[in-house]
Coordinates of C-alpha atoms in Angstrom, one line a residue:
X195 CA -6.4 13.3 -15.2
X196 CA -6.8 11.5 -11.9
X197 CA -5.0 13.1 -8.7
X198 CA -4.0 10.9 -6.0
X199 CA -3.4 12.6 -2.6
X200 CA -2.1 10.4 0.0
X201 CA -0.3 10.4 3.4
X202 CA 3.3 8.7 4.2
X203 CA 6.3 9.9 6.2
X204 CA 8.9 8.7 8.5
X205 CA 6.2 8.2 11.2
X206 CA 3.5 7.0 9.4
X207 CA 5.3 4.9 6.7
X208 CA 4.9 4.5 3.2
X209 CA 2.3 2.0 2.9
X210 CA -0.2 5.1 1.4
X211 CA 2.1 6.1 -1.2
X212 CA 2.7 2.9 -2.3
X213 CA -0.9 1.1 -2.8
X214 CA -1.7 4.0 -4.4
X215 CA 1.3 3.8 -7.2
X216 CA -0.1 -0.1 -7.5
X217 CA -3.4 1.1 -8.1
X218 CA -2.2 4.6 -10.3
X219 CA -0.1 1.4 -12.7
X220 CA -3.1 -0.2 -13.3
X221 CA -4.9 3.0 -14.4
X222 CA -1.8 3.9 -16.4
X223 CA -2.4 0.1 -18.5
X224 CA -5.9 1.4 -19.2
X225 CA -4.7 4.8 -20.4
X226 CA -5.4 7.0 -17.7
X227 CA -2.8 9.6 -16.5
X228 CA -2.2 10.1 -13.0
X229 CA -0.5 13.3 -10.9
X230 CA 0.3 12.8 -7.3
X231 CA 0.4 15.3 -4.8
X232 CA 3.3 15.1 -1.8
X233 CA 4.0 17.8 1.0
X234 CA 7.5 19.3 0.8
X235 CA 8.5 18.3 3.8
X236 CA 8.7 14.5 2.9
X237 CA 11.3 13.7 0.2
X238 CA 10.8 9.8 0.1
X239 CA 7.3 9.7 -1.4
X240 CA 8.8 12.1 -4.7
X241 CA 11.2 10.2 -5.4
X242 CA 9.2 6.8 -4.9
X243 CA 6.8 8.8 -7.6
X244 CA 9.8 9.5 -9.8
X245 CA 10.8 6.2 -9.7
X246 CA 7.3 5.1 -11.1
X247 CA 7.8 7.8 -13.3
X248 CA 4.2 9.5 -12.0
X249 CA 4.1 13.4 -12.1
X250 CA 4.0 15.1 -8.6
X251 CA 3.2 18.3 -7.2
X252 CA 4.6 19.6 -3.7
X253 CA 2.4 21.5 -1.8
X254 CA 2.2 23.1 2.1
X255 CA -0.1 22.7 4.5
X256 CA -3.6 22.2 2.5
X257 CA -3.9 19.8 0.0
X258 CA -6.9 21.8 -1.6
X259 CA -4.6 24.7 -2.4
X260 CA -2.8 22.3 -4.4
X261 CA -5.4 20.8 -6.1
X262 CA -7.3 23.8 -7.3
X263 CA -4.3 24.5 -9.5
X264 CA -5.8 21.5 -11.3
X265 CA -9.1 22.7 -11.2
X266 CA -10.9 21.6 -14.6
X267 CA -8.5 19.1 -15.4
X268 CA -9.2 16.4 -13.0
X269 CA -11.3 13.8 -13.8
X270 CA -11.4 11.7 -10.4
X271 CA -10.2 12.3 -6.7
X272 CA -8.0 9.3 -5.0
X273 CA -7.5 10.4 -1.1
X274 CA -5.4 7.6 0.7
X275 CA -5.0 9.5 4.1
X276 CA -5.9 8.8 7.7
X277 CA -5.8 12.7 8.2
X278 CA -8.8 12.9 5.6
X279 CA -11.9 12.5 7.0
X280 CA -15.7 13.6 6.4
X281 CA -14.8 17.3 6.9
X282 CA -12.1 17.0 4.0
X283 CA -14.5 14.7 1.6
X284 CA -17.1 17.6 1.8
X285 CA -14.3 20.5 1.1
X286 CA -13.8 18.6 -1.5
X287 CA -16.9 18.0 -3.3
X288 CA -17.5 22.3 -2.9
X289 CA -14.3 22.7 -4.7
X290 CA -14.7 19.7 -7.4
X291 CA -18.5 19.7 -8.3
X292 CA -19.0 16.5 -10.3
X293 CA -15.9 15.0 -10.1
X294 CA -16.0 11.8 -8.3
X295 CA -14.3 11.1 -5.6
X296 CA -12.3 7.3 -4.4
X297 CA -11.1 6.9 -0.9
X298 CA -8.8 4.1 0.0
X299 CA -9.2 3.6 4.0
X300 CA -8.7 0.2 6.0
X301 CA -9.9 2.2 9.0
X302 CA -13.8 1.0 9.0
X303 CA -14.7 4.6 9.0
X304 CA -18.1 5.9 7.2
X305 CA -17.0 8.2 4.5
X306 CA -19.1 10.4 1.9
X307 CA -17.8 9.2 -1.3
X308 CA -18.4 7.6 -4.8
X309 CA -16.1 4.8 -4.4
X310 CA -14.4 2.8 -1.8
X311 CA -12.1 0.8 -1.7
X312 CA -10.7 -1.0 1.4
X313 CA -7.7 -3.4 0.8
X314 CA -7.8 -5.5 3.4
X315 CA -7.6 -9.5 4.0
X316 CA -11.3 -9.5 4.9
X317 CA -14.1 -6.5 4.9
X318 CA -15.0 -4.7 7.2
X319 CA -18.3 -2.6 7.6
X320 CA -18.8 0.5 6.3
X321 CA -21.9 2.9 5.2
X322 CA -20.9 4.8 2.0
X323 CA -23.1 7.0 0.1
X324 CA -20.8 4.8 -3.1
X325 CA -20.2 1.2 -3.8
X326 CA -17.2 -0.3 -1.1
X327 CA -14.8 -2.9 -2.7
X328 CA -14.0 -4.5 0.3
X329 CA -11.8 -7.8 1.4
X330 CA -9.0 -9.7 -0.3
X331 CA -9.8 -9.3 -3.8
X332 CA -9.1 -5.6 -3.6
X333 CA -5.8 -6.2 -1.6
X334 CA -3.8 -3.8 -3.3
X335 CA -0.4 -6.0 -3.6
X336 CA 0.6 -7.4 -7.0
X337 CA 3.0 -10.6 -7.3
X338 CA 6.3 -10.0 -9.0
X339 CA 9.7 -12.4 -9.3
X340 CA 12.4 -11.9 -6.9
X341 CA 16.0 -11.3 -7.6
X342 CA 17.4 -14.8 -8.6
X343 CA 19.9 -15.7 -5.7
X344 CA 22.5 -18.7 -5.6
X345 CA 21.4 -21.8 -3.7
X346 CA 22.6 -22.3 -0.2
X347 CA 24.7 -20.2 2.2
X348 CA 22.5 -18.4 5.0
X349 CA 19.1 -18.1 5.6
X350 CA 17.3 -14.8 4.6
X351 CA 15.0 -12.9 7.1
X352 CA 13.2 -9.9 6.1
X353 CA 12.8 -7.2 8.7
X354 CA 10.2 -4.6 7.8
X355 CA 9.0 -2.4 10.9
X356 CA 7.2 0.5 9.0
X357 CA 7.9 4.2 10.1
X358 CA 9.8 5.1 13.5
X359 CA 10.7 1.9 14.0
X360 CA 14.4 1.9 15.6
X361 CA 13.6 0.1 18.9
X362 CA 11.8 -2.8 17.9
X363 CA 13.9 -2.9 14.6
X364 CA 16.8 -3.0 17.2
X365 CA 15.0 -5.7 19.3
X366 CA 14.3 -8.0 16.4
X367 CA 18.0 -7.8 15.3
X368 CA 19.2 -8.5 18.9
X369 CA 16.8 -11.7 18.8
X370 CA 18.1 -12.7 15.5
X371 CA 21.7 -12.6 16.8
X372 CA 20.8 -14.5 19.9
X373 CA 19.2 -17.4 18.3
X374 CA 23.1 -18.5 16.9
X375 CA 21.3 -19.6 13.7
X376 CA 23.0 -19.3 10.5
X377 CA 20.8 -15.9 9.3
X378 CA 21.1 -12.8 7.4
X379 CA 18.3 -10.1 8.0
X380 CA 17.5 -8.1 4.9
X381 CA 16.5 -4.4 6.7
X382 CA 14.4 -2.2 5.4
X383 CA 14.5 1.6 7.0
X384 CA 17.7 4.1 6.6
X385 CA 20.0 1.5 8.5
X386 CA 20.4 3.5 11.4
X387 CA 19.5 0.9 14.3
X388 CA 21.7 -2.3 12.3
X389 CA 25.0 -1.2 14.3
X390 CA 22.9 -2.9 17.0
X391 CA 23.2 -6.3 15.4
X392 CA 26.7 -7.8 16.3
X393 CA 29.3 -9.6 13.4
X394 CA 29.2 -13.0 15.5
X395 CA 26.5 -15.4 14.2
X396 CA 24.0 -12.7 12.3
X397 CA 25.0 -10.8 9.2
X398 CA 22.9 -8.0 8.0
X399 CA 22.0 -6.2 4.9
X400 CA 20.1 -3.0 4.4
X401 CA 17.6 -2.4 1.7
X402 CA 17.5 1.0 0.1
X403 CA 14.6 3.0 1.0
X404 CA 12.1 2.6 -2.0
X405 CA 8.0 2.1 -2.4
X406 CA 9.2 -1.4 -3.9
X407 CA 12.2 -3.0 -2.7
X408 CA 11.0 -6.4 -3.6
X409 CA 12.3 -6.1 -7.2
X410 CA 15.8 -5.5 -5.8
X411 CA 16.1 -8.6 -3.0
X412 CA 16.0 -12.6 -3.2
X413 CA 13.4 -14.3 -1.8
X414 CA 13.8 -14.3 1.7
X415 CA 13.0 -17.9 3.7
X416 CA 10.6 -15.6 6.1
X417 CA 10.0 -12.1 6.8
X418 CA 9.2 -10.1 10.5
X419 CA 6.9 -7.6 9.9
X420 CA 4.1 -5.1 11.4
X421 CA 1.0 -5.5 10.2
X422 CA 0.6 -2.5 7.4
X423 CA 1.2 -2.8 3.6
X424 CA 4.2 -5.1 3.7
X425 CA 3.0 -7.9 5.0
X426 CA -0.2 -7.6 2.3
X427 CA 2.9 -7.7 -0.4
X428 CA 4.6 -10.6 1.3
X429 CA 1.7 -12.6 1.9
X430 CA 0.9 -12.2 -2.4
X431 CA 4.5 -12.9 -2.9
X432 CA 4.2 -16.5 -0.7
X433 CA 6.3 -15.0 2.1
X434 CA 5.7 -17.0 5.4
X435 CA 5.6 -14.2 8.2
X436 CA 6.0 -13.3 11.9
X437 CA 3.9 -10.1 13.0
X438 CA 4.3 -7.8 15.5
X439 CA 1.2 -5.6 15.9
X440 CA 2.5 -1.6 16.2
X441 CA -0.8 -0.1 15.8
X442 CA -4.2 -0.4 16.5
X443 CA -5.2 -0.2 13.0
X444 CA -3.1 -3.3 12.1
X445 CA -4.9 -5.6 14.1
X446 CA -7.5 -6.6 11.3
X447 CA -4.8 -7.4 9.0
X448 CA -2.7 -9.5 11.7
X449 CA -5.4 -11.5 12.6
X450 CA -6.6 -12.4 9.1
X451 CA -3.6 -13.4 8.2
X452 CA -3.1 -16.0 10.9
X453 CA -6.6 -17.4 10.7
X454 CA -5.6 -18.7 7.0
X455 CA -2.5 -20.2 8.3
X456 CA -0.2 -17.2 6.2
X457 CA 1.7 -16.5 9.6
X458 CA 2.4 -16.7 12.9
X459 CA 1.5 -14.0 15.9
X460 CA 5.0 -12.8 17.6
X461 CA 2.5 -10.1 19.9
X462 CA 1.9 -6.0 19.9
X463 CA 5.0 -4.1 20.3
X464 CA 4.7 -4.2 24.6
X465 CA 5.1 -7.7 24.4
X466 CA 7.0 -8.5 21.9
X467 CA 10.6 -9.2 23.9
X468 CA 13.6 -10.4 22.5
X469 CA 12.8 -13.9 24.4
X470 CA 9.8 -13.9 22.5
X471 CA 10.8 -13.2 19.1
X472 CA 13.7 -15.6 19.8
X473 CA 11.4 -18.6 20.0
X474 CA 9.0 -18.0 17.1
X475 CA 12.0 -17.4 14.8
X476 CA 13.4 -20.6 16.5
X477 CA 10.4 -22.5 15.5
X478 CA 9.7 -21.5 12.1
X479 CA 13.6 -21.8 10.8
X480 CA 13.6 -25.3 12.1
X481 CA 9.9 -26.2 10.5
X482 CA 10.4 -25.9 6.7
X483 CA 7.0 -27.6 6.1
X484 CA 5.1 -25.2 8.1
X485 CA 6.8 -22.4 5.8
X486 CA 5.9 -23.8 2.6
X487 CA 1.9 -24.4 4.0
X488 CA 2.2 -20.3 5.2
X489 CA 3.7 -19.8 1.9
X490 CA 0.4 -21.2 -0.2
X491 CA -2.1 -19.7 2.3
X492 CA -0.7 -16.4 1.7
X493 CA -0.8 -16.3 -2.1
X494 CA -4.5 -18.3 -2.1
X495 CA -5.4 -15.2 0.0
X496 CA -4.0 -12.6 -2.2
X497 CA -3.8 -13.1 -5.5
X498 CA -1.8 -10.0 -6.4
X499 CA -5.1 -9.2 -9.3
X500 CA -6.6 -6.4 -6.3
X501 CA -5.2 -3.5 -8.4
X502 CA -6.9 -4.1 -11.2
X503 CA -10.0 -4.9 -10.3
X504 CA -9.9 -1.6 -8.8
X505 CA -9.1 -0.1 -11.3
X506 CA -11.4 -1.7 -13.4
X507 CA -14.1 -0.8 -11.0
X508 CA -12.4 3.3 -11.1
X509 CA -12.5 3.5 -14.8
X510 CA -16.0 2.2 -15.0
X511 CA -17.5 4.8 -12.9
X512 CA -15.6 7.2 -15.0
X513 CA -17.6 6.4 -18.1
X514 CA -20.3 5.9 -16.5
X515 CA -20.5 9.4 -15.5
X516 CA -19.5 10.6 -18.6
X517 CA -22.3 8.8 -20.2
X518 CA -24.9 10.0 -17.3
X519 CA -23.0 14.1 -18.2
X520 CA -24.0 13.4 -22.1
X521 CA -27.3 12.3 -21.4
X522 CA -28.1 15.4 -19.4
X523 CA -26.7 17.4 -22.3
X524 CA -29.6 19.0 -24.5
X525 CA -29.1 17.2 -28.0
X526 CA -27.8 19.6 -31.3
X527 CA -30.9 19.9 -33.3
X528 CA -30.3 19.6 -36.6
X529 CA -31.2 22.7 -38.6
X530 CA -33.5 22.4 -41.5
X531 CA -32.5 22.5 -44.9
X532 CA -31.9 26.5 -45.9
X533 CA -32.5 27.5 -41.9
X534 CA -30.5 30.0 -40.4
X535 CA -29.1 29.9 -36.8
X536 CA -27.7 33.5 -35.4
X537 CA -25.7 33.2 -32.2

């Protein structure tokens, strides 16, 4: 059994919880089983899992409590949580001798582990005591159709903020309405900030909160995004996008993605006005060339294939252990003929 234990709430998003369900599916293909563990306090990441139809286990406070019910059952680690760092990693080899352990992290931090994997656009350097599968061929976003829509009518714009994202959700609508375009913003987020948006020239839609809401909307003509998980997925799904930095730890991805020409930079959330946001969205709209070129840069990048080859890599150093724990094992002697053995 492989436990995943990953961070995700309102204010950190769900980008944890979900590249870890991509890369938990791609086990599942290979015929591993998977059990997630999720803090009580945080409903949307259970019933992301049971919507995957993956097992998981509430817990409080320490994750370690947790997972030492599943002592002797679990066959690799996943950790997929900024909170978890070298303290954690070494609590955790103490309380799971032998069992290797695989860290997702797009921080650049050094870890102690026996796999890395690091889904970003391009690597970064790390020193791990394991192999690190860095850069966009272990970009944890897999390509999938959209929902077939009817031609015409008004343009679709994705609006994906990530966790706590009210205000600048509320400051991209108002720019949205104030460009008097013909557009209809698909939100993501419990809907709370689209009474903000008037009924004059914008029309909005919210998307349920779920792990994977691209199954469940058309293709939109662009998306405005920050620069976690979602704009991964939307780049792999040929998405052209416009991204507004929210965190440090986004910059990487931002920047990678506008080097290849898969979107355009609207600023960090300090400068991102509603002037500003008015006149990229102004530009792009009106350059449908430009979107198509961002659309092809984004799915040459990511090729939606980064979950399996992680997976791949995963079950490989499973059987590679197991091999390296049957070697170890002293050999059965077999017992001459009329020999007796008393145990």
């Amino acid at each position: 059994m492989i436990a995943f234990v990953c961070g995700g709430g309102k204010g950190v998003g769900w980008g944890h919880v979900a590249r870890c369900i991509r890369l938990a599916e791609a086990l599942r293909r290979r015929g591993r089983r998977s059990v997630f563990l999720a803090r009580d306090a945080e409903r949307e990441p259970k019933a992301f899992l049971r919507a995957s139809r993956f097992p998981c286990r509430s817990f409080h406070g320490d994750p370690l409590r947790a997972l030492a019910r599943l002592r002797g059952r679990v066959s690799v680690l996943v950790v997929d949580d900024y909170a978890a760092g070298q303290a954690f990693f070494r609590r955790c080899r103490s309380a799971f001798p032998g069992v290797p352990i695989v860290a997702i992290d797009d921080l650049g931090r050094d870890l102690s582990v026996d796999l890395l994997v690091e889904p970003c656009p391009e690597p970064k350097r790390h020193r791990c005591t394991g192999p690190v599968l860095s850069g966009h061929r272990f970009t944890l976003a897999v390509r999938a159709p959209f929902v077939r829509s009817r031609p015409g009518g008004r343009t679709r714009v994705l609006v994906s903020l990530g966790g706590n994202s009210g205000r600048i959700a509320r400051k991209v609508l108002k720019a949205l309405e104030s460009c008097r375009l013909p557009l209809e913003a698909w939100v993501t987020g419990d809907g709370a900030h689209l009474s903000s948006a008037s009924s004059g020239h914008l029309r909005t839609r919210r998307i349920p909160p779920g792990w994977d809401f691209w199954r469940r909307i058309p293709k939109p003509a662009f998306a405005i995004c920050a620069g976690g998980g979602t704009c991964l997925e939307a780049a792999c799904r040929g998405v052209p996008l416009l991204l507004i930095e929210r965190a440090a730890n986004q910059h990487d991805n931002i920047q990678a993605l506008v080097r290849i020409g898969a979107a355009r930079l609207v600023g960090p959330t300090s400068s991102a006005s509603v002037a500003r946001i008015r006149a990229v969205v102004r530009a792009i709209f009106s350059d449908a060339p430009a979107r198509r070129a961002m659309s092809a840069a984004g799915q040459r990048r990511i090729d939606g294939k980064g979950a399996e080859r992680a997976a791949s890599a995963v079950v490989r150093m499973m059987e590679s252990r197991g091999r390296a724990a049957a070697l170890r094992s002293p050999p059965l002697r077999k017992p001459l003929s009329g020999s007796m053995f008393i145990l």
